[in-house]
Coordinates of C-alpha atoms in Angstrom, one line a residue:
Chain A
M1 CA 36.0 38.9 114.4
A2 CA 34.4 38.2 117.7
N3 CA 35.2 41.7 118.8
D4 CA 33.7 43.2 115.7
A5 CA 30.4 41.5 116.5
D6 CA 30.6 42.9 120.0
L7 CA 31.1 46.4 118.6
T8 CA 27.9 46.6 116.6
G9 CA 26.2 43.9 118.8
H10 CA 22.8 42.4 118.2
D11 CA 21.8 44.7 115.5
A12 CA 24.3 43.3 113.1
A13 CA 23.7 39.6 113.7
P14 CA 20.2 39.3 112.4
E15 CA 21.1 41.5 109.5
M16 CA 23.9 39.1 108.5
C17 CA 21.5 36.2 108.2
A18 CA 18.7 38.2 106.7
D19 CA 18.9 36.4 103.4
P20 CA 18.3 32.8 104.6
S21 CA 15.4 34.0 106.9
S22 CA 13.8 36.1 104.2
A23 CA 11.4 33.3 103.3
A24 CA 10.1 33.2 106.8
A25 CA 9.8 37.0 106.9
A26 CA 8.1 37.1 103.5
P27 CA 4.5 37.3 104.8
Q28 CA 5.0 40.8 106.2
P29 CA 7.4 42.5 103.8
P30 CA 6.3 46.1 104.5
K31 CA 6.8 45.8 108.3
H32 CA 10.2 44.2 107.7
S33 CA 11.5 46.9 105.5
A34 CA 10.2 49.6 107.9
R35 CA 12.0 48.0 110.8
R36 CA 15.1 47.6 108.7
A37 CA 15.1 51.3 107.9
L38 CA 14.5 52.4 111.5
T39 CA 16.5 50.1 113.7
K40 CA 19.0 48.2 111.6
I41 CA 22.2 49.3 110.1
T42 CA 22.9 48.1 106.5
R43 CA 25.4 45.5 105.8
G44 CA 27.6 48.2 104.1
T45 CA 27.6 50.4 107.1
Y46 CA 28.4 47.4 109.3
L47 CA 31.4 46.6 107.1
K48 CA 32.6 50.2 107.1
E49 CA 32.3 50.5 110.8
A50 CA 34.3 47.3 111.3
A51 CA 36.9 48.3 108.7
L52 CA 37.3 51.7 110.4
K53 CA 37.7 50.2 113.8
N54 CA 40.4 47.9 112.5
L55 CA 42.0 50.8 110.6
F56 CA 42.4 52.8 113.8
L57 CA 43.6 49.8 115.7
L58 CA 46.2 49.4 113.0
C59 CA 47.3 53.0 113.3
A60 CA 47.8 52.7 117.0
F61 CA 49.6 49.4 116.5
V62 CA 52.0 50.9 114.0
A63 CA 52.9 53.7 116.5
V64 CA 53.5 51.2 119.3
A65 CA 55.3 48.7 117.0
G66 CA 57.5 51.6 115.7
V67 CA 58.7 52.5 119.2
A68 CA 59.2 48.9 120.1
L69 CA 61.1 48.1 117.0
I70 CA 63.4 51.1 117.3
F71 CA 64.0 50.3 121.0
I72 CA 64.8 46.6 120.2
F73 CA 67.0 47.5 117.2
V74 CA 68.9 50.2 119.0
G75 CA 69.2 48.0 122.1
I76 CA 70.6 45.0 120.2
K77 CA 73.0 47.2 118.3
G78 CA 74.2 49.2 121.2
W79 CA 74.1 46.8 124.2
P80 CA 77.5 45.2 123.5
I81 CA 79.3 48.5 124.3
F82 CA 78.1 48.3 127.9
G83 CA 79.8 45.0 128.2
K84 CA 82.9 46.0 126.4
V85 CA 83.6 49.3 128.1
G86 CA 81.5 48.9 131.2
I87 CA 78.4 50.9 131.9
F88 CA 80.2 53.2 134.4
D89 CA 83.2 53.9 132.1
F90 CA 80.8 54.5 129.2
L91 CA 78.6 56.9 131.1
G92 CA 81.3 58.4 133.4
G93 CA 84.4 58.3 131.1
A94 CA 85.8 61.8 130.5
T95 CA 87.3 61.2 127.1
W96 CA 85.4 60.6 123.9
F97 CA 88.0 59.6 121.3
P98 CA 86.5 56.5 119.6
T99 CA 89.2 56.1 117.0
K100 CA 91.7 55.8 119.8
G101 CA 89.5 53.5 121.8
H102 CA 88.2 56.0 124.4
F103 CA 84.4 55.7 124.8
G104 CA 83.5 58.0 127.6
I105 CA 80.4 60.0 126.9
L106 CA 80.3 62.1 130.1
P107 CA 81.4 65.2 128.2
L108 CA 78.6 64.6 125.7
I109 CA 76.0 64.1 128.4
I110 CA 77.1 67.3 130.2
N111 CA 77.1 69.3 126.9
S112 CA 73.6 68.1 126.0
L113 CA 72.3 69.1 129.4
L114 CA 74.1 72.5 129.2
A115 CA 72.6 73.1 125.8
M116 CA 69.1 72.1 127.0
T117 CA 69.3 74.1 130.2
G118 CA 70.4 77.3 128.6
A119 CA 67.8 77.0 125.9
L120 CA 65.1 76.5 128.6
V121 CA 66.3 79.5 130.6
L122 CA 66.1 81.7 127.5
G123 CA 63.2 80.1 125.7
G124 CA 60.9 79.0 128.6
P125 CA 60.0 82.5 129.8
L126 CA 59.7 83.7 126.2
A127 CA 57.3 80.9 125.4
V128 CA 55.2 81.2 128.6
G129 CA 55.1 85.0 128.0
T130 CA 53.9 84.4 124.5
A131 CA 51.2 82.0 125.7
V132 CA 50.0 84.5 128.4
F133 CA 49.8 87.2 125.7
L134 CA 47.8 84.9 123.3
S135 CA 45.5 83.6 126.0
E136 CA 44.9 86.6 128.3
V137 CA 46.2 89.9 126.8
A138 CA 46.0 89.9 123.0
S139 CA 43.2 91.5 121.1
P140 CA 41.6 89.2 118.6
R141 CA 43.5 91.0 115.8
A142 CA 46.9 90.6 117.5
R143 CA 46.1 87.0 118.3
A144 CA 45.3 86.4 114.6
L145 CA 48.8 87.7 113.8
V146 CA 50.9 86.1 116.6
R147 CA 49.4 82.7 116.7
P148 CA 50.1 81.7 113.1
A149 CA 53.6 83.2 113.5
V150 CA 54.2 80.9 116.5
E151 CA 52.8 77.9 114.6
L152 CA 55.0 78.7 111.7
L153 CA 58.0 78.6 113.9
A154 CA 57.1 75.0 114.7
G155 CA 56.9 74.2 111.0
I156 CA 60.3 75.5 110.0
P157 CA 62.6 72.5 109.4
S158 CA 65.4 72.3 111.9
V159 CA 68.1 72.4 109.2
V160 CA 66.8 75.8 108.2
Y161 CA 67.3 77.0 111.8
G162 CA 70.8 75.6 111.7
F163 CA 71.6 77.2 108.4
F164 CA 70.3 80.5 109.7
G165 CA 72.4 80.1 112.8
L166 CA 75.5 79.2 110.8
V167 CA 75.5 82.0 108.2
L168 CA 73.8 84.8 110.1
L169 CA 73.9 84.4 113.9
R170 CA 77.3 82.8 114.2
P171 CA 79.3 85.6 112.5
I172 CA 77.4 88.2 114.6
I173 CA 78.3 86.3 117.8
A174 CA 81.9 86.0 116.6
D175 CA 82.1 89.7 116.0
L176 CA 80.5 90.7 119.3
F177 CA 82.2 88.3 121.6
G178 CA 85.3 86.9 119.8
G179 CA 86.0 83.3 118.9
L180 CA 84.6 81.6 115.9
G181 CA 80.9 81.8 117.0
F182 CA 80.6 78.0 117.4
G183 CA 79.5 77.4 121.0
L184 CA 76.8 77.2 123.6
L185 CA 75.7 80.8 123.2
T186 CA 74.8 80.4 119.6
V187 CA 73.1 77.0 120.3
W188 CA 71.1 78.5 123.2
L189 CA 69.8 81.3 121.0
I190 CA 68.7 78.9 118.2
L191 CA 67.2 76.3 120.5
A192 CA 65.4 78.9 122.6
V193 CA 63.5 80.0 119.5
M194 CA 62.9 76.4 118.4
I195 CA 61.3 75.4 121.7
V196 CA 59.0 78.4 121.8
P197 CA 56.2 76.9 119.7
T198 CA 56.2 73.6 121.7
I199 CA 56.0 75.3 125.1
A200 CA 53.8 78.2 124.0
T201 CA 51.0 76.2 122.3
L202 CA 50.7 73.7 125.2
T203 CA 50.8 76.5 127.8
E204 CA 48.1 78.4 125.9
D205 CA 46.0 75.3 126.0
A206 CA 46.6 75.0 129.7
L207 CA 45.6 78.6 130.3
N208 CA 42.5 78.2 128.1
S209 CA 41.4 75.2 130.1
V210 CA 41.3 77.3 133.3
P211 CA 37.5 77.8 133.8
E212 CA 36.3 81.4 133.0
G213 CA 34.7 81.5 136.5
I214 CA 38.1 81.6 138.1
R215 CA 39.1 84.7 136.2
E216 CA 35.7 86.3 137.0
A217 CA 36.2 85.5 140.7
S218 CA 39.6 87.0 140.7
Y219 CA 38.5 90.2 139.0
S220 CA 35.5 90.5 141.3
M221 CA 37.8 90.3 144.3
G222 CA 39.4 93.5 142.9
A223 CA 42.5 91.9 141.4
T224 CA 44.2 93.6 138.5
K225 CA 44.9 91.8 135.2
W226 CA 48.5 91.3 136.2
Q227 CA 47.5 89.9 139.6
T228 CA 45.0 87.6 138.0
I229 CA 47.6 86.2 135.6
W230 CA 50.5 85.9 138.1
R231 CA 48.6 84.9 141.3
V232 CA 45.6 83.0 139.8
L233 CA 45.9 81.8 136.3
L234 CA 49.6 80.7 136.1
P235 CA 49.3 78.7 139.4
A236 CA 46.0 77.2 138.2
A237 CA 47.6 76.1 134.9
K238 CA 50.8 75.0 136.7
I239 CA 50.7 71.3 135.8
G240 CA 50.0 72.0 132.2
I241 CA 52.8 74.5 132.0
I242 CA 55.3 72.1 133.6
D243 CA 54.3 69.4 131.1
A244 CA 54.8 71.9 128.3
I245 CA 58.3 72.8 129.6
I246 CA 59.3 69.1 129.9
L247 CA 58.2 68.6 126.3
G248 CA 60.3 71.6 125.4
M249 CA 63.2 70.0 127.2
G250 CA 62.8 66.9 125.1
R251 CA 62.7 69.0 122.0
A252 CA 65.9 70.8 123.0
I253 CA 67.9 67.8 124.1
G254 CA 66.8 65.8 121.0
E255 CA 67.5 68.5 118.4
T256 CA 70.3 67.5 116.1
M257 CA 70.5 69.2 112.7
A258 CA 70.3 72.8 114.0
V259 CA 72.8 72.1 116.7
V260 CA 75.3 70.2 114.6
M261 CA 75.7 73.2 112.3
V262 CA 76.5 75.8 115.0
A263 CA 78.0 73.7 117.9
G264 CA 81.5 73.3 116.4
N265 CA 81.5 69.6 117.4
A266 CA 84.7 69.4 119.6
S267 CA 84.3 66.4 121.9
V268 CA 85.3 68.2 125.1
I269 CA 83.4 70.1 127.8
P270 CA 83.7 73.7 126.5
A271 CA 85.8 76.1 128.6
D272 CA 83.3 78.9 128.0
V273 CA 80.1 79.6 126.1
L274 CA 82.0 80.6 123.0
K275 CA 83.9 77.3 122.5
P276 CA 82.9 74.4 120.3
F277 CA 81.3 71.4 121.8
L278 CA 79.7 68.0 120.9
T279 CA 76.4 66.6 122.2
L280 CA 74.7 63.2 122.4
T281 CA 72.7 63.8 119.2
T282 CA 75.4 65.5 117.1
V283 CA 78.0 62.9 117.8
I284 CA 75.7 60.4 116.0
V285 CA 75.2 62.5 113.0
M286 CA 78.9 63.4 112.8
D287 CA 80.3 59.9 113.3
M288 CA 77.7 57.5 111.8
P289 CA 78.8 57.9 108.2
Y290 CA 82.2 56.4 108.8
A291 CA 82.1 54.7 112.2
S292 CA 82.7 50.9 112.2
G293 CA 83.2 48.2 114.9
D294 CA 83.1 49.4 118.5
H295 CA 82.8 53.0 117.5
R296 CA 79.5 52.2 115.7
T297 CA 78.3 50.1 118.6
A298 CA 79.1 53.1 120.9
L299 CA 77.0 55.4 118.8
F300 CA 74.1 53.0 119.3
G301 CA 74.9 53.1 123.0
V302 CA 74.6 56.8 122.8
A303 CA 71.2 56.3 121.1
I304 CA 70.1 54.1 124.0
I305 CA 71.0 56.9 126.5
L306 CA 69.0 59.4 124.4
F307 CA 66.1 56.9 124.4
V308 CA 66.3 56.5 128.2
I309 CA 66.4 60.3 128.6
S310 CA 63.2 60.7 126.6
M311 CA 61.6 57.9 128.5
I312 CA 62.4 59.8 131.7
F313 CA 60.8 62.9 130.3
V314 CA 57.6 61.1 129.2
A315 CA 57.4 59.3 132.6
A316 CA 57.9 62.7 134.4
I317 CA 55.0 64.2 132.4
R318 CA 52.8 61.2 133.3
V319 CA 53.6 61.3 137.0
I320 CA 53.1 65.1 137.2
S321 CA 49.8 64.9 135.3
R322 CA 48.5 62.2 137.6
F323 CA 49.7 64.2 140.7
G324 CA 48.0 67.3 139.2
K325 CA 44.7 65.4 138.8
R326 CA 44.8 64.1 142.3
V327 CA 45.5 67.6 143.8
G328 CA 43.0 69.3 141.4
Chain B
M1 CA 27.0 52.5 97.1
T2 CA 29.5 51.6 99.7
S3 CA 30.3 48.3 98.2
R4 CA 31.0 50.1 94.9
R5 CA 33.3 52.4 96.7
L6 CA 35.0 49.4 98.3
R7 CA 35.4 47.9 94.9
V8 CA 36.9 51.1 93.6
L9 CA 39.3 51.1 96.6
M10 CA 40.3 47.5 95.8
I11 CA 41.0 48.3 92.2
A12 CA 43.0 51.3 93.3
V13 CA 45.1 49.1 95.6
A14 CA 45.6 46.6 92.9
V15 CA 46.7 49.2 90.4
I16 CA 49.1 50.8 92.9
G17 CA 50.5 47.4 93.7
A18 CA 50.9 46.5 90.0
V19 CA 52.6 49.8 89.3
S20 CA 55.0 49.5 92.2
L21 CA 55.8 46.0 91.1
A22 CA 56.5 47.2 87.6
G23 CA 58.6 50.0 89.1
C24 CA 60.7 47.4 91.0
A25 CA 61.1 45.4 87.8
S26 CA 62.2 48.3 85.7
S27 CA 64.6 49.6 88.3
K28 CA 66.1 46.1 88.4
I29 CA 66.6 46.3 84.6
A30 CA 68.0 49.8 84.9
S31 CA 70.5 48.9 87.6
T32 CA 72.9 47.5 85.0
T33 CA 73.3 51.0 83.5
Q34 CA 73.4 52.8 86.9
L35 CA 76.5 53.6 88.8
T36 CA 76.8 54.9 92.4
V37 CA 79.8 56.8 93.4
M38 CA 80.3 57.9 97.0
G39 CA 83.1 59.4 99.0
S40 CA 85.5 62.3 99.3
T41 CA 84.0 65.8 99.5
T42 CA 87.2 67.0 98.0
L43 CA 86.7 64.9 94.9
D44 CA 83.0 65.6 94.7
P45 CA 82.9 68.6 92.4
I46 CA 85.1 67.1 89.7
T47 CA 83.4 63.7 90.0
Q48 CA 80.0 65.4 89.5
V49 CA 81.2 67.2 86.4
A50 CA 82.8 64.0 85.1
A51 CA 79.6 62.1 85.8
E52 CA 77.5 64.6 83.8
E53 CA 79.9 64.4 80.8
F54 CA 79.9 60.6 81.1
M55 CA 76.1 60.5 81.1
A56 CA 76.0 62.9 78.1
A57 CA 78.5 60.7 76.2
N58 CA 76.7 57.4 77.2
P59 CA 73.0 57.9 76.9
G60 CA 70.9 55.6 79.0
T61 CA 73.5 55.5 81.8
R62 CA 73.0 57.1 85.2
V63 CA 75.9 58.0 87.5
M64 CA 74.9 59.1 91.0
V65 CA 77.6 61.0 92.9
S66 CA 77.5 61.9 96.6
G67 CA 80.1 63.5 98.8
V68 CA 80.0 61.8 102.2
G69 CA 83.7 61.8 103.2
S70 CA 86.5 59.5 102.2
S71 CA 86.2 57.0 105.0
A72 CA 82.5 56.8 104.5
G73 CA 83.1 56.2 100.8
I74 CA 85.6 53.4 101.5
E75 CA 83.1 51.9 104.0
A76 CA 80.3 52.1 101.4
V77 CA 82.3 50.4 98.6
S78 CA 83.5 47.7 101.0
K79 CA 79.8 47.0 101.9
G80 CA 78.7 47.1 98.3
T81 CA 76.5 50.2 98.8
C82 CA 78.3 51.8 95.9
E83 CA 80.4 50.6 93.0
I84 CA 83.1 53.3 93.3
G85 CA 84.3 54.9 96.5
T86 CA 86.3 58.1 96.2
S87 CA 89.0 58.9 98.6
S88 CA 91.4 61.7 99.2
R89 CA 93.7 59.5 101.3
D90 CA 95.5 56.2 100.8
L91 CA 93.9 53.0 101.8
K92 CA 94.9 51.7 105.2
P93 CA 96.2 48.1 105.2
A94 CA 93.1 47.0 107.1
E95 CA 90.9 48.4 104.4
A96 CA 92.9 47.2 101.4
T97 CA 92.3 43.5 102.2
Q98 CA 89.2 42.8 104.3
T99 CA 87.5 39.7 105.5
V100 CA 83.8 40.1 106.1
E101 CA 81.7 37.1 107.2
G102 CA 84.3 34.7 106.0
V103 CA 84.6 36.3 102.5
T104 CA 88.0 37.9 101.8
F105 CA 88.2 40.6 99.2
S106 CA 90.6 43.4 98.3
L107 CA 89.9 47.0 97.3
V108 CA 91.6 48.2 94.1
D109 CA 92.9 51.7 94.2
T110 CA 93.1 53.8 91.0
K111 CA 94.7 57.2 91.3
V112 CA 92.7 59.8 89.4
A113 CA 94.2 63.2 90.3
R114 CA 96.8 64.9 92.4
D115 CA 96.1 67.5 95.0
A116 CA 97.7 69.7 97.6
I117 CA 96.3 70.8 100.9
A118 CA 96.4 74.5 101.5
V119 CA 96.6 76.0 105.0
I120 CA 94.1 78.9 104.8
V121 CA 93.6 82.0 106.9
N122 CA 91.4 85.1 106.6
P123 CA 92.7 87.6 104.0
S124 CA 92.9 90.2 106.9
N125 CA 95.4 88.1 108.7
P126 CA 98.9 89.7 108.4
I127 CA 100.7 86.3 108.6
S128 CA 101.5 85.1 105.1
S129 CA 103.9 82.2 105.6
L130 CA 104.5 79.4 108.1
T131 CA 106.7 76.4 108.5
T132 CA 105.2 72.9 108.6
S133 CA 106.2 72.6 112.2
Q134 CA 104.6 75.9 113.1
V135 CA 101.4 74.7 111.5
A136 CA 101.6 71.4 113.4
D137 CA 102.1 73.4 116.7
I138 CA 99.1 75.5 115.9
F139 CA 96.8 72.6 115.1
A140 CA 98.1 70.7 118.2
G141 CA 97.0 73.6 120.4
R142 CA 100.6 74.4 121.5
I143 CA 100.4 77.8 120.0
K144 CA 97.1 79.4 121.1
N145 CA 97.5 83.1 120.2
W146 CA 98.3 84.8 116.9
S147 CA 100.8 87.0 118.7
Q148 CA 103.0 83.9 119.3
V149 CA 103.3 83.4 115.6
V150 CA 106.0 85.1 113.5
D151 CA 106.1 84.4 109.8
A152 CA 109.1 84.1 107.5
D153 CA 109.1 87.9 106.8
G154 CA 109.2 88.7 110.5
V155 CA 105.6 89.8 110.7
R156 CA 104.0 89.0 114.1
G157 CA 100.3 88.2 114.4
P158 CA 97.8 90.3 116.3
D159 CA 97.0 89.6 120.0
L160 CA 94.0 87.4 119.3
A161 CA 93.2 83.8 120.3
I162 CA 93.6 81.4 117.3
G163 CA 90.4 80.0 116.0
L164 CA 91.2 76.4 115.0
V165 CA 89.0 74.9 112.3
N166 CA 89.5 71.2 111.9
R167 CA 87.7 68.6 109.8
D168 CA 85.8 65.6 111.0
E169 CA 87.4 62.2 111.2
A170 CA 85.6 60.9 108.1
S171 CA 87.6 63.5 106.1
G172 CA 90.4 62.2 103.8
T173 CA 91.8 65.7 103.9
R174 CA 92.1 65.5 107.7
E175 CA 93.7 62.1 107.4
A176 CA 96.2 63.3 104.8
F177 CA 96.9 66.5 106.8
S178 CA 97.5 64.5 109.9
K179 CA 100.0 62.3 108.1
L180 CA 101.8 65.0 106.1
V181 CA 101.8 67.9 108.7
M182 CA 101.0 66.6 112.1
K183 CA 103.2 63.5 111.7
G184 CA 101.5 61.6 114.6
I185 CA 100.9 64.6 116.9
E186 CA 97.3 64.8 118.1
F187 CA 95.0 67.5 117.0
D188 CA 93.9 70.0 119.6
P189 CA 90.6 68.4 120.8
T190 CA 89.0 71.8 121.6
A191 CA 89.1 72.8 117.9
A192 CA 85.9 73.3 116.0
V193 CA 85.2 70.2 113.8
L194 CA 83.3 70.9 110.6
P195 CA 81.9 68.3 108.3
G196 CA 82.9 69.7 104.9
T197 CA 85.5 71.6 102.9
G198 CA 83.0 74.3 102.0
Q199 CA 82.1 75.0 105.6
V200 CA 85.8 75.3 106.6
R201 CA 86.3 77.7 103.8
S202 CA 83.3 79.9 104.6
V203 CA 84.1 80.1 108.3
V204 CA 87.7 81.0 107.6
A205 CA 86.5 83.6 105.0
Q206 CA 84.3 85.2 107.7
S207 CA 86.6 85.1 110.7
R208 CA 89.8 86.9 111.0
I209 CA 91.1 84.7 113.8
A210 CA 90.5 81.4 112.0
I211 CA 92.9 79.0 110.5
G212 CA 92.0 75.8 108.6
Y213 CA 93.1 73.5 105.8
I214 CA 91.3 72.6 102.6
S215 CA 92.2 71.1 99.3
L216 CA 94.1 73.6 97.0
G217 CA 91.4 73.1 94.4
F218 CA 88.9 75.0 96.7
V219 CA 91.1 78.0 97.3
K220 CA 91.0 79.4 93.8
G221 CA 88.6 82.3 93.5
S222 CA 87.5 82.2 97.2
P223 CA 88.0 84.9 99.8
V224 CA 90.6 83.0 101.8
K225 CA 94.4 83.3 101.9
A226 CA 96.6 80.2 101.3
L227 CA 99.7 80.4 103.4
I228 CA 103.2 79.9 102.0
I229 CA 104.5 76.7 103.6
D230 CA 108.2 76.1 104.2
G231 CA 108.9 79.0 101.7
V232 CA 106.8 77.4 98.9
T233 CA 103.7 79.1 97.6
A234 CA 100.7 76.8 97.2
T235 CA 100.3 76.8 93.5
E236 CA 99.6 74.0 91.0
D237 CA 103.1 74.5 89.5
N238 CA 104.7 73.9 92.8
V239 CA 102.7 70.8 93.4
A240 CA 103.6 69.6 89.9
N241 CA 107.3 70.2 90.4
G242 CA 107.1 68.5 93.8
T243 CA 108.3 71.4 96.0
Y244 CA 105.0 72.1 97.9
P245 CA 105.2 69.9 100.9
I246 CA 101.5 69.1 101.6
K247 CA 100.4 67.0 98.6
R248 CA 98.6 63.8 98.0
N249 CA 96.9 61.6 95.4
L250 CA 93.1 61.3 95.0
H251 CA 91.7 57.9 94.5
F252 CA 88.8 55.9 93.0
I253 CA 88.3 52.7 95.0
S254 CA 86.6 49.6 93.7
K255 CA 85.8 46.3 95.2
G256 CA 88.1 44.0 93.2
A257 CA 89.1 45.0 89.7
P258 CA 86.5 47.5 88.3
Q259 CA 84.0 46.0 85.9
G260 CA 81.4 47.1 83.5
L261 CA 80.1 50.6 84.0
A262 CA 82.5 51.3 86.9
K263 CA 85.5 50.3 84.7
Q264 CA 84.1 52.6 81.9
F265 CA 83.7 55.5 84.3
I266 CA 87.2 55.1 85.7
E267 CA 88.7 55.0 82.2
F268 CA 86.6 58.1 81.3
M269 CA 88.0 59.8 84.4
L270 CA 91.6 59.1 83.3
S271 CA 90.9 60.2 79.7
P272 CA 92.3 63.5 78.5
Q273 CA 88.8 64.9 78.2
I274 CA 88.6 64.9 82.1
Q275 CA 92.2 65.0 83.1
D276 CA 93.2 68.0 81.0
N277 CA 90.0 70.0 81.5
V278 CA 87.8 69.0 84.4
V279 CA 90.6 68.1 86.8
I280 CA 92.6 71.2 86.0
D281 CA 89.5 73.5 86.2
G282 CA 88.7 71.9 89.5
G283 CA 92.1 73.1 90.8
F284 CA 93.7 69.7 90.9
L285 CA 96.5 68.2 88.8
P286 CA 96.3 65.4 86.2
I287 CA 97.5 62.2 87.6
G288 CA 100.2 62.0 84.9
V289 CA 101.9 65.2 86.1
G290 CA 104.7 65.4 88.6
G291 CA 105.0 61.7 89.5
K292 CA 104.8 60.5 93.0

């Protein structure tokens, strides 16, 4: 309440006690009402402002509380596995066979990283290329067509990507390369498309925030469009693009539904890109319905690892952005 | 103006609160006529049909059926998440009698149908019969290429790597297959693991190198080929006369003796209306046929 008073300050305070003092103010009613209209906010406005301020505070609080609650809950549920198995055997164990008492998630970590890296190699250039096209090359008409398409990609539910991969892409890959079509190659292709909107929209923002003067300077030096993009704009937007790519990495490593449908879910490091594999996220969705005891605890342990990975990504973005500001 | 708006808002909040309270109250009343059934994806189709017929025969009741896997169903009924858990495998001793937080209870198993597990390949696969031990060798990963496989008619498979399709560990079909065919041998860990009978069937239907196993009830009318096992064709007759080797019972599990709506539904499931029509149409066998 004290803060609320601070927000609207001295204007509000006299207004609040307007009624008791009205007798004193009675001799000059016209002046009073004129002042009121010009300089004072009404009681209703004051209340609305205070309510809005608290509403936004509540919104922010819910977000923070959500993260904290999830972290605490997952931590409490998963922590015992580190004591039981040992953190090094959990992270470094080569066998994940929970119903036989083997809780090594190294294959799952490696598989998740493999899936993410491949998706990034395929999807990163595609997304940055799309952003350059949208920001620098496209005519307004082309932009009006491409941008909604990219935004639509972000809106497609991941289970639809997975379904598309399972019934359409997987048989094609099986026919072309042999095997069943469950494997890294299929997952890479799906994830590459899924991370395009994340990386492309943020990269486009980064390119758009490069001052127009820099482009003009580059052209006035006789640079071609390509030279301007490659030598001037991309380096200038470098920090924003790196942030975009890290967010894309987070999207790729955290993706679950689309991956579980086309990965094949074998808990080993695949011998090649056409063999089934299990990741940190898909193991949770596959095993959670029936897991009990240590197995269940281990799944929460996997969730802790995923949480730590996403914290690392967020921290990386913060550090890079700060570094970028200092350099820029 | 604004205070009026505020008042309207407050009234709206009050109304919403009252409605949601009323909603809670009415759902509490309704829960006596509501039944939740969770478990085996194998049993799911016939349980769904039985539930619809049960609701039609008993107006005012609601039976909600979901296929989440046998182990998940048993877990759910143990925890009280559902009244009936369905399972395509037998209860383990540790599940039959459990002690949770000092309270001991036992799960009661009612057998509702009989089923066989068919080993399926793509129709374009020349192999048409295998022995149980060949199937076990294939699923253990000891045989990795179709050219290493010779069937009972002397037909050799093509020179293609075998595409193993396994089920997830929540699956009762996997559990039963492991017990009846693998007999303690581990599955090949590099096999693809799919979370449902339907997925196994569609992948095998699309891939000529694939081999998988599904309930016999799901083979009928689908583009997959059920292999002859140990010289016996996978048909309902051969399951009924006991010659087909990979067969099992399907179960409804309740926490303690079934009561109320759960008891009614299980009795309905065992009635001729379901056993002689729905169960048979689903490709399973009535529980009275063929004995154990």
